[in-house]
Short mmCIF file of C-alpha atoms in Angstrom, two decimals:
data_model
loop_
_atom_site.label_atom_id
_atom_site.label_comp_id
_atom_site.label_asym_id
_atom_site.label_seq_id
_atom_site.Cartn_x
_atom_site.Cartn_y
_atom_site.Cartn_z
CA UNK A 1 6.25 39.65 -41.01
CA UNK A 2 3.06 37.85 -40.08
CA UNK A 3 3.26 37.03 -36.46
CA UNK A 4 0.23 34.39 -36.81
CA UNK A 5 2.63 31.37 -37.47
CA UNK A 6 4.94 32.36 -34.46
CA UNK A 7 2.04 32.67 -32.29
CA UNK A 8 0.72 29.37 -33.66
CA UNK A 9 4.36 27.56 -32.67
CA UNK A 10 4.23 29.41 -29.41
CA UNK A 11 1.10 27.80 -28.46
CA UNK A 12 2.40 24.42 -29.51
CA UNK A 13 5.43 24.58 -27.50
CA UNK A 14 3.39 25.65 -24.43
CA UNK A 15 0.80 22.79 -25.12
CA UNK A 16 3.68 20.17 -25.48
CA UNK A 17 5.65 21.54 -22.43
CA UNK A 18 2.68 21.13 -20.34
CA UNK A 19 2.61 17.47 -20.87
CA UNK A 20 6.33 17.02 -19.53
CA UNK A 21 6.19 19.79 -16.65
CA UNK A 22 3.41 17.98 -14.30
CA UNK A 23 5.98 15.07 -13.69
CA UNK A 24 8.66 17.64 -12.41
CA UNK A 25 5.85 19.44 -10.21
CA UNK A 26 5.15 15.81 -8.95
CA UNK A 27 8.87 15.13 -7.79
CA UNK A 28 8.86 18.85 -6.48
CA UNK A 29 5.48 19.24 -5.09
CA UNK A 30 4.73 16.88 -2.33
CA UNK A 31 4.16 17.89 1.24
CA UNK A 32 3.49 15.82 4.57
CA UNK A 33 -0.28 15.83 5.05
CA UNK A 34 -2.40 14.73 7.83
CA UNK A 35 -4.74 12.08 6.46
CA UNK A 36 -7.50 10.82 8.43
CA UNK A 37 -8.14 7.02 7.97
CA UNK A 38 -11.41 5.32 8.49
CA UNK A 39 -12.26 1.92 9.41
CA UNK A 40 -15.25 -0.21 9.78
CA UNK A 41 -15.46 -3.47 10.33
CA UNK A 42 -19.11 -5.58 9.47
CA UNK A 43 -19.72 -8.52 11.35
CA UNK A 44 -22.40 -10.79 10.41
CA UNK A 45 -24.00 -10.42 14.14
CA UNK A 46 -27.61 -11.34 14.29
CA UNK A 47 -30.46 -12.69 16.93
CA UNK A 48 -33.55 -14.06 16.82
CA UNK A 49 -36.67 -11.78 17.58
CA UNK A 50 -39.99 -12.69 19.65
CA UNK A 51 -41.70 -12.99 16.50
CA UNK A 52 -39.23 -15.22 14.95
CA UNK A 53 -37.54 -13.40 12.45
CA UNK A 54 -34.00 -12.66 12.12
CA UNK A 55 -32.46 -9.16 13.33
CA UNK A 56 -28.98 -8.10 12.26
CA UNK A 57 -27.02 -6.08 14.27
CA UNK A 58 -25.15 -3.34 12.08
CA UNK A 59 -21.87 -1.52 12.86
CA UNK A 60 -21.98 2.36 11.83
CA UNK A 61 -20.85 5.59 12.40
CA UNK A 62 -22.30 6.07 15.84
CA UNK A 63 -22.43 3.85 19.09
CA UNK A 64 -25.52 1.58 19.68
CA UNK A 65 -26.67 -0.87 22.35
CA UNK A 66 -28.91 -3.66 22.07
CA UNK A 67 -30.57 -6.22 24.30
CA UNK A 68 -31.47 -9.55 23.43
CA UNK A 69 -33.33 -12.08 25.14
CA UNK A 70 -31.59 -15.11 24.40
CA UNK A 71 -28.43 -15.79 22.08
CA UNK A 72 -26.47 -14.24 19.67
CA UNK A 73 -25.54 -15.53 16.21
CA UNK A 74 -22.29 -14.87 14.39
CA UNK A 75 -21.44 -15.97 10.69
CA UNK A 76 -17.96 -14.35 10.71
CA UNK A 77 -17.22 -11.36 8.99
CA UNK A 78 -18.36 -10.73 5.32
CA UNK A 79 -16.74 -7.34 4.69
CA UNK A 80 -15.31 -3.91 5.92
CA UNK A 81 -14.26 -0.88 4.62
CA UNK A 82 -11.22 1.29 4.93
CA UNK A 83 -10.52 4.89 3.16
CA UNK A 84 -8.67 8.07 3.75
CA UNK A 85 -11.19 10.65 4.84
CA UNK A 86 -9.45 13.30 2.97
CA UNK A 87 -9.32 12.79 -1.02
CA UNK A 88 -6.03 11.67 -1.30
CA UNK A 89 -4.63 9.27 -3.95
CA UNK A 90 -2.72 6.60 -1.72
CA UNK A 91 -2.42 2.57 -2.07
CA UNK A 92 -3.90 0.71 1.03
CA UNK A 93 -3.04 -3.06 1.82
CA UNK A 94 -4.11 -4.39 4.87
CA UNK A 95 -4.61 -7.62 6.90
CA UNK A 96 -7.43 -7.76 9.27
CA UNK A 97 -7.87 -10.11 12.73
CA UNK A 98 -10.75 -9.99 14.75
CA UNK A 99 -10.09 -11.90 18.12
CA UNK A 100 -12.49 -12.92 20.51
CA UNK A 101 -12.15 -12.84 24.26
CA UNK A 102 -13.85 -13.92 27.57
CA UNK A 103 -12.98 -11.65 30.77
CA UNK A 104 -12.74 -13.54 33.79
CA UNK A 105 -11.75 -11.81 36.85
CA UNK A 106 -10.45 -8.89 34.82
CA UNK A 107 -8.22 -11.23 32.96
CA UNK A 108 -8.90 -11.78 29.25
CA UNK A 109 -9.01 -15.14 28.07
CA UNK A 110 -8.45 -15.86 24.16
CA UNK A 111 -11.49 -17.88 22.71
CA UNK A 112 -10.57 -17.85 18.98
CA UNK A 113 -9.75 -15.74 15.79
CA UNK A 114 -13.33 -15.11 14.39
CA UNK A 115 -12.01 -14.05 10.93
CA UNK A 116 -8.58 -13.07 9.05
CA UNK A 117 -9.09 -10.83 5.86
CA UNK A 118 -6.32 -9.29 3.42
CA UNK A 119 -7.76 -6.23 1.90
CA UNK A 120 -6.81 -4.17 -1.03
CA UNK A 121 -7.64 -0.75 -2.00
CA UNK A 122 -6.02 0.39 -5.06
CA UNK A 123 -6.98 4.05 -5.43
CA UNK A 124 -3.55 5.13 -6.70
CA UNK A 125 -3.41 2.53 -9.26
CA UNK A 126 -6.81 3.54 -10.52
CA UNK A 127 -5.97 7.08 -10.75
CA UNK A 128 -2.71 6.53 -12.39
CA UNK A 129 -4.24 4.01 -14.84
CA UNK A 130 -6.25 6.61 -16.31
CA UNK A 131 -3.29 8.47 -17.61
CA UNK A 132 -2.36 8.10 -21.35
CA UNK A 133 1.44 8.12 -20.48
CA UNK A 134 2.29 6.58 -17.36
CA UNK A 135 4.47 8.28 -14.40
CA UNK A 136 7.52 5.93 -13.35
CA UNK A 137 8.13 4.66 -10.93
CA UNK A 138 4.59 5.47 -9.11
CA UNK A 139 2.59 3.33 -11.40
CA UNK A 140 4.64 0.37 -11.79
CA UNK A 141 5.51 -0.13 -8.01
CA UNK A 142 1.75 0.33 -7.40
CA UNK A 143 1.08 -2.56 -9.76
CA UNK A 144 3.49 -4.73 -7.97
CA UNK A 145 1.92 -3.88 -4.67
CA UNK A 146 -1.52 -4.81 -6.08
CA UNK A 147 -0.40 -8.03 -7.13
CA UNK A 148 0.81 -8.88 -3.67
CA UNK A 149 -2.46 -8.10 -1.89
CA UNK A 150 -5.15 -8.97 -4.21
CA UNK A 151 -5.54 -12.42 -2.72
CA UNK A 152 -8.83 -13.69 -1.69
CA UNK A 153 -10.11 -13.47 1.95
CA UNK A 154 -9.44 -16.31 4.39
CA UNK A 155 -12.38 -16.85 7.01
CA UNK A 156 -12.47 -18.77 10.02
CA UNK A 157 -15.25 -18.96 11.85
CA UNK A 158 -16.14 -20.48 15.08
CA UNK A 159 -19.53 -21.94 16.08
CA UNK A 160 -22.50 -19.95 14.97
CA UNK A 161 -24.07 -19.77 18.28
CA UNK A 162 -21.91 -17.10 19.74
CA UNK A 163 -23.90 -17.54 23.21
CA UNK A 164 -23.03 -21.16 23.83
CA UNK A 165 -19.30 -20.66 22.61
CA UNK A 166 -19.08 -17.67 25.29
CA UNK A 167 -20.75 -19.55 28.13
CA UNK A 168 -18.79 -22.83 27.71
CA UNK A 169 -15.52 -20.92 27.73
CA UNK A 170 -16.40 -19.20 30.67
CA UNK A 171 -17.81 -22.21 32.72
CA UNK A 172 -14.61 -24.29 31.47
CA UNK A 173 -12.60 -21.36 33.21
CA UNK A 174 -14.59 -20.70 36.43
CA UNK A 175 -16.79 -23.90 36.87
CA UNK A 176 -19.66 -21.63 37.49
CA UNK A 177 -23.09 -23.19 35.71
CA UNK A 178 -24.73 -19.67 36.13
CA UNK A 179 -23.68 -15.98 36.64
CA UNK A 180 -22.81 -13.18 34.57
CA UNK A 181 -19.76 -12.19 32.64
CA UNK A 182 -18.33 -9.95 30.01
CA UNK A 183 -16.54 -10.43 26.77
CA UNK A 184 -15.25 -8.62 23.99
CA UNK A 185 -14.06 -8.52 20.20
CA UNK A 186 -11.01 -6.74 19.09
CA UNK A 187 -9.95 -5.50 15.51
CA UNK A 188 -6.21 -5.58 14.82
CA UNK A 189 -5.43 -4.09 11.49
CA UNK A 190 -1.54 -4.64 10.09
CA UNK A 191 -1.68 -1.68 7.50
CA UNK A 192 0.47 -1.16 4.53
CA UNK A 193 0.18 2.32 2.81
CA UNK A 194 2.12 3.33 -0.39
CA UNK A 195 1.73 7.22 -1.25
CA UNK A 196 4.18 7.01 -4.64
CA UNK A 197 6.66 8.72 -2.30
CA UNK A 198 7.08 6.38 0.59
CA UNK A 199 5.77 3.01 2.35
CA UNK A 200 4.14 3.69 5.74
CA UNK A 201 3.38 0.72 7.78
CA UNK A 202 0.86 0.88 10.90
CA UNK A 203 -0.54 -1.62 13.29
CA UNK A 204 -4.03 -0.61 15.25
CA UNK A 205 -6.25 -2.45 17.68
CA UNK A 206 -9.32 -1.65 19.17
CA UNK A 207 -12.47 -2.97 20.83
CA UNK A 208 -15.57 -2.28 18.86
CA UNK A 209 -17.87 -4.86 20.07
CA UNK A 210 -18.78 -5.38 24.14
CA UNK A 211 -20.86 -8.18 25.57
CA UNK A 212 -22.58 -8.47 28.94
CA UNK A 213 -24.05 -11.81 29.27
CA UNK A 214 -26.33 -13.28 31.79
CA UNK A 215 -26.69 -17.24 32.11
CA UNK A 216 -28.17 -19.76 34.41
CA UNK A 217 -27.78 -23.55 34.27
CA UNK A 218 -25.35 -23.28 31.16
CA UNK A 219 -28.34 -21.74 29.35
CA UNK A 220 -28.16 -18.05 28.05
CA UNK A 221 -30.61 -15.88 29.40
CA UNK A 222 -30.38 -12.36 28.07
CA UNK A 223 -27.38 -10.19 26.24
CA UNK A 224 -26.35 -6.71 26.43
CA UNK A 225 -24.55 -5.70 23.42
CA UNK A 226 -22.56 -2.44 22.94
CA UNK A 227 -21.38 -1.78 19.39
CA UNK A 228 -18.53 0.92 18.92
CA UNK A 229 -18.31 3.15 15.69
CA UNK A 230 -16.09 2.96 12.94
CA UNK A 231 -12.50 3.69 14.06
CA UNK A 232 -10.94 6.85 12.74
CA UNK A 233 -7.39 8.11 13.27
CA UNK A 234 -4.83 10.33 11.80
CA UNK A 235 -1.37 9.47 9.89
CA UNK A 236 1.14 11.71 8.35
CA UNK A 237 1.85 10.86 4.87
CA UNK A 238 4.02 12.45 2.03
CA UNK A 239 1.38 12.23 -0.59
CA UNK A 240 0.98 13.25 -4.34
CA UNK A 241 -1.71 15.62 -4.72
CA UNK A 242 -5.00 14.05 -6.28
CA UNK A 243 -5.68 17.45 -7.91
CA UNK A 244 -2.46 17.00 -9.73
CA UNK A 245 -3.03 13.62 -10.99
CA UNK A 246 -6.39 14.75 -12.24
CA UNK A 247 -4.51 17.66 -14.11
CA UNK A 248 -2.18 15.15 -15.62
CA UNK A 249 -5.11 13.21 -16.83
CA UNK A 250 -6.66 16.11 -18.27
CA UNK A 251 -3.36 17.12 -19.77
CA UNK A 252 -2.59 13.95 -21.81
CA UNK A 253 -6.09 12.93 -22.72
CA UNK A 254 -6.96 16.34 -24.10
CA UNK A 255 -3.81 18.63 -24.73
CA UNK A 256 -1.53 15.65 -26.09
CA UNK A 257 -3.75 14.75 -28.84
CA UNK A 258 -4.20 18.64 -29.65
CA UNK A 259 -0.84 19.40 -29.66
CA UNK A 260 -0.18 16.69 -32.12
CA UNK A 261 -2.85 17.86 -34.47
CA UNK A 262 -1.52 21.23 -34.09
CA UNK A 263 2.10 20.22 -35.03
CA UNK A 264 0.66 18.30 -38.42
CA UNK A 265 -1.56 21.29 -39.16
CA UNK A 266 1.44 23.26 -38.80
CA UNK A 267 3.50 21.37 -41.20
CA UNK A 268 0.78 21.84 -43.88
CA UNK A 269 0.13 25.48 -43.51
CA UNK A 270 2.13 27.28 -45.88
CA UNK A 271 3.02 30.39 -43.66
CA UNK A 272 4.24 28.13 -40.80
CA UNK A 273 6.49 25.96 -43.29
CA UNK A 274 8.15 29.27 -43.86
CA UNK A 275 8.76 30.18 -40.28
CA UNK A 276 10.36 26.55 -39.75
CA UNK A 277 12.47 26.99 -42.75
CA UNK A 278 13.74 30.47 -41.65
CA UNK A 279 14.24 29.27 -37.90
CA UNK A 280 14.59 25.37 -38.44
CA UNK A 281 17.61 25.03 -35.86
CA UNK A 282 15.57 26.28 -33.20
CA UNK A 283 12.52 24.34 -33.98
CA UNK A 284 14.52 21.10 -34.60
CA UNK A 285 16.56 21.67 -31.38
CA UNK A 286 13.77 22.22 -29.00
CA UNK A 287 11.82 19.68 -30.73
CA UNK A 288 14.89 17.09 -29.97
CA UNK A 289 15.22 18.16 -26.46
CA UNK A 290 11.47 18.04 -25.78
CA UNK A 291 11.60 14.23 -27.06
CA UNK A 292 14.70 13.26 -25.25
CA UNK A 293 13.19 14.59 -21.79
CA UNK A 294 10.12 12.87 -22.75
CA UNK A 295 11.68 9.55 -23.20
CA UNK A 296 13.33 9.80 -19.95
CA UNK A 297 10.26 10.32 -17.89
CA UNK A 298 7.16 8.91 -19.75
CA UNK A 299 6.02 5.48 -20.66
CA UNK A 300 3.30 4.03 -22.31
CA UNK A 301 3.30 1.13 -19.78
CA UNK A 302 4.96 -0.33 -16.70
CA UNK A 303 8.90 -0.76 -16.87
CA UNK A 304 10.85 -3.61 -16.02
CA UNK A 305 10.26 -2.86 -12.13
CA UNK A 306 10.25 -6.03 -9.80
CA UNK A 307 9.34 -5.56 -6.21
CA UNK A 308 9.73 -7.66 -3.12
CA UNK A 309 7.76 -7.06 0.01
CA UNK A 310 9.05 -9.26 3.32
CA UNK A 311 7.25 -8.38 6.37
CA UNK A 312 5.56 -10.28 9.37
CA UNK A 313 1.93 -11.92 8.14
CA UNK A 314 0.86 -12.60 11.89
CA UNK A 315 1.94 -12.76 15.52
CA UNK A 316 0.98 -15.03 18.31
CA UNK A 317 2.09 -15.08 21.96
CA UNK A 318 1.06 -18.18 23.79
CA UNK A 319 -1.74 -18.55 20.95
CA UNK A 320 -3.03 -15.34 21.12
CA UNK A 321 -2.87 -13.30 17.90
CA UNK A 322 -1.53 -9.68 18.43
CA UNK A 323 -1.50 -9.47 22.19
CA UNK A 324 -0.53 -6.45 24.45
CA UNK A 325 -0.89 -2.79 23.51
CA UNK A 326 0.28 -1.19 20.40
CA UNK A 327 2.44 1.87 19.92
CA UNK A 328 2.87 2.55 16.06
CA UNK A 329 4.73 -0.39 14.99
CA UNK A 330 5.78 -1.88 18.55
CA UNK A 331 3.84 -4.47 20.56
CA UNK A 332 4.42 -3.83 24.26
CA UNK A 333 3.75 -6.78 26.74
CA UNK A 334 4.39 -6.66 30.51
CA UNK A 335 4.87 -9.60 32.69
CA UNK A 336 4.57 -12.43 30.05
CA UNK A 337 6.02 -15.70 29.56
CA UNK A 338 6.09 -18.35 26.88
CA UNK A 339 6.44 -18.43 23.29
CA UNK A 340 6.19 -16.00 20.41
CA UNK A 341 5.14 -17.33 16.86
CA UNK A 342 5.69 -14.92 13.64
CA UNK A 343 4.65 -15.95 10.30
CA UNK A 344 6.74 -14.31 7.85
CA UNK A 345 5.04 -12.75 4.83
CA UNK A 346 7.20 -13.00 1.50
CA UNK A 347 5.60 -11.56 -1.52
CA UNK A 348 7.53 -11.27 -4.67
CA UNK A 349 6.57 -10.57 -8.47
CA UNK A 350 7.74 -13.01 -10.95
CA UNK A 351 11.28 -13.19 -12.41
CA UNK A 352 12.95 -10.61 -10.03
CA UNK A 353 16.85 -10.21 -10.20
CA UNK A 354 16.64 -11.16 -6.30
CA UNK A 355 18.37 -13.50 -3.72
CA UNK A 356 17.38 -13.42 -0.28
CA UNK A 357 17.56 -15.28 2.88
CA UNK A 358 15.42 -15.12 6.20
CA UNK A 359 16.97 -16.00 9.40
CA UNK A 360 15.43 -16.46 13.17
CA UNK A 361 18.08 -15.77 15.90
CA UNK A 362 16.64 -17.05 19.25
CA UNK A 363 18.22 -18.12 22.28
CA UNK A 364 21.38 -18.58 20.81
CA UNK A 365 20.02 -20.75 18.15
CA UNK A 366 19.99 -19.87 14.16
CA UNK A 367 17.22 -21.10 11.98
CA UNK A 368 16.62 -20.41 8.18
CA UNK A 369 12.92 -19.80 7.52
CA UNK A 370 12.97 -18.74 3.61
CA UNK A 371 15.42 -18.75 1.05
CA UNK A 372 15.20 -17.48 -2.44
CA UNK A 373 18.45 -18.54 -4.40
CA UNK A 374 16.63 -18.23 -8.42
CA UNK A 375 13.98 -16.09 -9.53
CA UNK A 376 11.17 -18.49 -9.85
CA UNK A 377 11.50 -20.39 -6.81
CA UNK A 378 11.18 -19.65 -2.94
CA UNK A 379 11.00 -22.06 -0.19
CA UNK A 380 10.36 -21.73 3.67
CA UNK A 381 11.09 -24.06 6.46
CA UNK A 382 8.46 -23.08 8.98
CA UNK A 383 7.59 -20.29 11.56
CA UNK A 384 9.86 -18.47 13.75
CA UNK A 385 9.49 -19.30 17.67
CA UNK A 386 11.13 -16.97 20.04
CA UNK A 387 11.03 -17.69 23.80
CA UNK A 388 9.86 -14.94 26.22
CA UNK A 389 11.06 -15.60 29.86
CA UNK A 390 12.02 -13.68 33.14
CA UNK A 391 15.77 -13.49 31.99
CA UNK A 392 16.94 -10.78 29.54
CA UNK A 393 16.36 -12.48 26.39
CA UNK A 394 16.40 -11.23 22.82
CA UNK A 395 15.23 -12.61 19.46
CA UNK A 396 15.11 -11.36 15.86
CA UNK A 397 14.18 -12.44 12.47
CA UNK A 398 16.90 -10.96 9.89
CA UNK A 399 16.39 -10.41 6.28
CA UNK A 400 19.54 -10.36 3.71
CA UNK A 401 18.99 -9.74 0.36
CA UNK A 402 20.95 -9.16 -2.79
CA UNK A 403 19.35 -7.61 -5.94
CA UNK A 404 20.07 -5.75 -9.05
CA UNK A 405 19.17 -2.35 -9.89
CA UNK A 406 19.95 -1.05 -13.49
CA UNK A 407 22.58 -3.55 -13.48
CA UNK A 408 24.30 -2.74 -10.20
CA UNK A 409 24.47 -5.12 -7.28
CA UNK A 410 22.93 -3.84 -4.09
CA UNK A 411 22.77 -5.42 -0.69
CA UNK A 412 20.26 -4.99 2.39
CA UNK A 413 20.28 -6.40 5.86
CA UNK A 414 17.74 -5.31 8.07
CA UNK A 415 15.75 -6.71 11.21
CA UNK A 416 12.12 -7.43 10.14
CA UNK A 417 11.38 -8.33 13.54
CA UNK A 418 13.09 -7.82 16.84
CA UNK A 419 12.23 -9.04 20.35
CA UNK A 420 13.65 -7.06 23.53
CA UNK A 421 12.67 -8.28 27.08
CA UNK A 422 13.94 -6.16 29.95
CA UNK A 423 12.39 -5.77 33.62
CA UNK A 424 9.13 -7.31 32.88
CA UNK A 425 8.58 -5.54 29.80
CA UNK A 426 8.55 -7.34 26.34
CA UNK A 427 8.96 -5.00 22.86
CA UNK A 428 8.18 -6.61 19.81
CA UNK A 429 9.33 -4.17 16.98
CA UNK A 430 8.10 -4.76 13.31
CA UNK A 431 10.14 -3.28 10.37
CA UNK A 432 8.88 -4.70 7.12
CA UNK A 433 11.06 -3.92 3.96
CA UNK A 434 10.07 -3.29 0.34
CA UNK A 435 12.78 -3.93 -2.22
CA UNK A 436 12.17 -2.07 -5.45
CA UNK A 437 14.65 -2.74 -8.30
CA UNK A 438 14.85 -2.52 -12.43
CA UNK A 439 15.24 -5.52 -14.37
CA UNK A 440 17.05 -4.49 -17.07
CA UNK A 441 17.12 -1.16 -18.91
CA UNK A 442 14.48 1.51 -17.57
CA UNK A 443 13.78 1.94 -21.27
CA UNK A 444 11.25 0.12 -23.39
CA UNK A 445 10.57 0.42 -27.13
CA UNK A 446 8.86 3.63 -27.13
CA UNK A 447 11.31 5.42 -25.07
CA UNK A 448 14.37 4.31 -27.16
CA UNK A 449 12.26 5.47 -30.31
CA UNK A 450 11.87 8.99 -28.45
CA UNK A 451 15.44 9.27 -27.40
CA UNK A 452 16.70 8.36 -31.01
CA UNK A 453 14.62 10.61 -32.91
CA UNK A 454 15.36 13.51 -30.40
CA UNK A 455 18.92 12.85 -30.42
CA UNK A 456 19.02 13.00 -34.15
CA UNK A 457 17.21 15.96 -34.44
CA UNK A 458 19.17 17.57 -31.83
CA UNK A 459 22.21 16.57 -33.57
CA UNK A 460 21.10 18.02 -37.14
CA UNK A 461 20.29 20.99 -35.25
CA UNK A 462 23.88 21.64 -33.97
CA UNK A 463 25.91 20.15 -36.64
CA UNK A 464 23.73 20.68 -39.95
CA UNK A 465 23.87 23.05 -42.81
CA UNK A 466 23.34 26.50 -41.61
CA UNK A 467 20.61 28.63 -43.17
CA UNK A 468 21.02 30.17 -46.97
CA UNK A 469 20.93 33.64 -45.79
CA UNK A 470 24.09 33.06 -43.00
CA UNK A 471 25.81 31.45 -45.78
CA UNK A 472 25.43 34.32 -48.47
CA UNK A 473 26.57 36.69 -45.70
CA UNK A 474 29.74 34.80 -44.99
CA UNK A 475 30.51 34.37 -48.76
CA UNK A 476 30.09 38.15 -49.26
CA UNK A 477 32.33 39.02 -46.42
CA UNK A 478 34.86 36.71 -48.01
#
């Protein structure tokens, strides 16, 4: 017997299986990887040179020092970059804060928040969008997250004359009309990372600009500026290998059409039709199983996935944003009294089957902050105010939610913020929540069609008439 048709179908089967196999590989092959994240903030910081020209002070990969005879000007932040140093496909959503401080007797005095910027890096979505057939649920969840963090930058810039602003603040604090003092700008990043397997949140703070200012009679004489390089740190993530995503792209965009062409060619070639006629049960059953599996794990587009993110947008203690030191997602303050003010960040997709309420518990009082009781309406009643004092106090912001997932009602209750005060130390823990559910069935029209065709083929292969040779043998025996 000619082996070419059999070899032809073996090649076709391998090509077809190669389309589905990588999805199982993605589920199985994922490892904890130490990913280096690099963040660099660009501040529009400048001064006027002796010849009258404007000189801009860049922030790069190396530390730099400048001496300015006169004042320094600032126009706020006009952009920044953040990316993984290693080539990893991850989604980054961030909110960037740049508070300005003046040092008075080794005590930091908050001046103003120069700029607040949301930022979106959709590297995971970009890679997955290149696939002809999309992997679920990674693709749809990434699309939902991109909708959350694609809002525009919001800039809050103070006076353009930064030197005059700092001198006035120092004079108001000390009453000295001449002297020298220090000031600095912090960068605080509230970061969300989605890898396709997990959602990771992290908060980072570092000082990236320091000033040493000399002035007399409330007039700035000279300024020494020290600029820190871009900030790099390491986080551990369970990632989808980008090489695997690229392999998927190659498989779907090249091998998938090729396997269809080979299938059509096989139906035309006479020798192949003879093989199919002789072994039609095996071919029919294999094709049916293949289509059923494909209907379960492949999609031409996103499913009916909805998502809701509930976390903390910003925190101030006595008017100072993101104070204290940071350990992962915990803010630590010492010997502080006053009021903690937290803004809740609620981001939802449209028409999700989700109801929730967010309640603040503080000083024995209960206050409802947000409530969502129908798919299209959310209302809030203000920020949470939690007192911090010398007594052992505690406060929290609690999320209570109910949502549908494939028709099953699920409930969740979690503290998205908790405050603990003990022996002069305040710990503010952040615990944002991402709720993902399926609104209705997981199948769209294409998936239902593949499942129906595959089921029909499989049933026909099992219950259909046997081949002629077997029937003749059975008749002869009888």
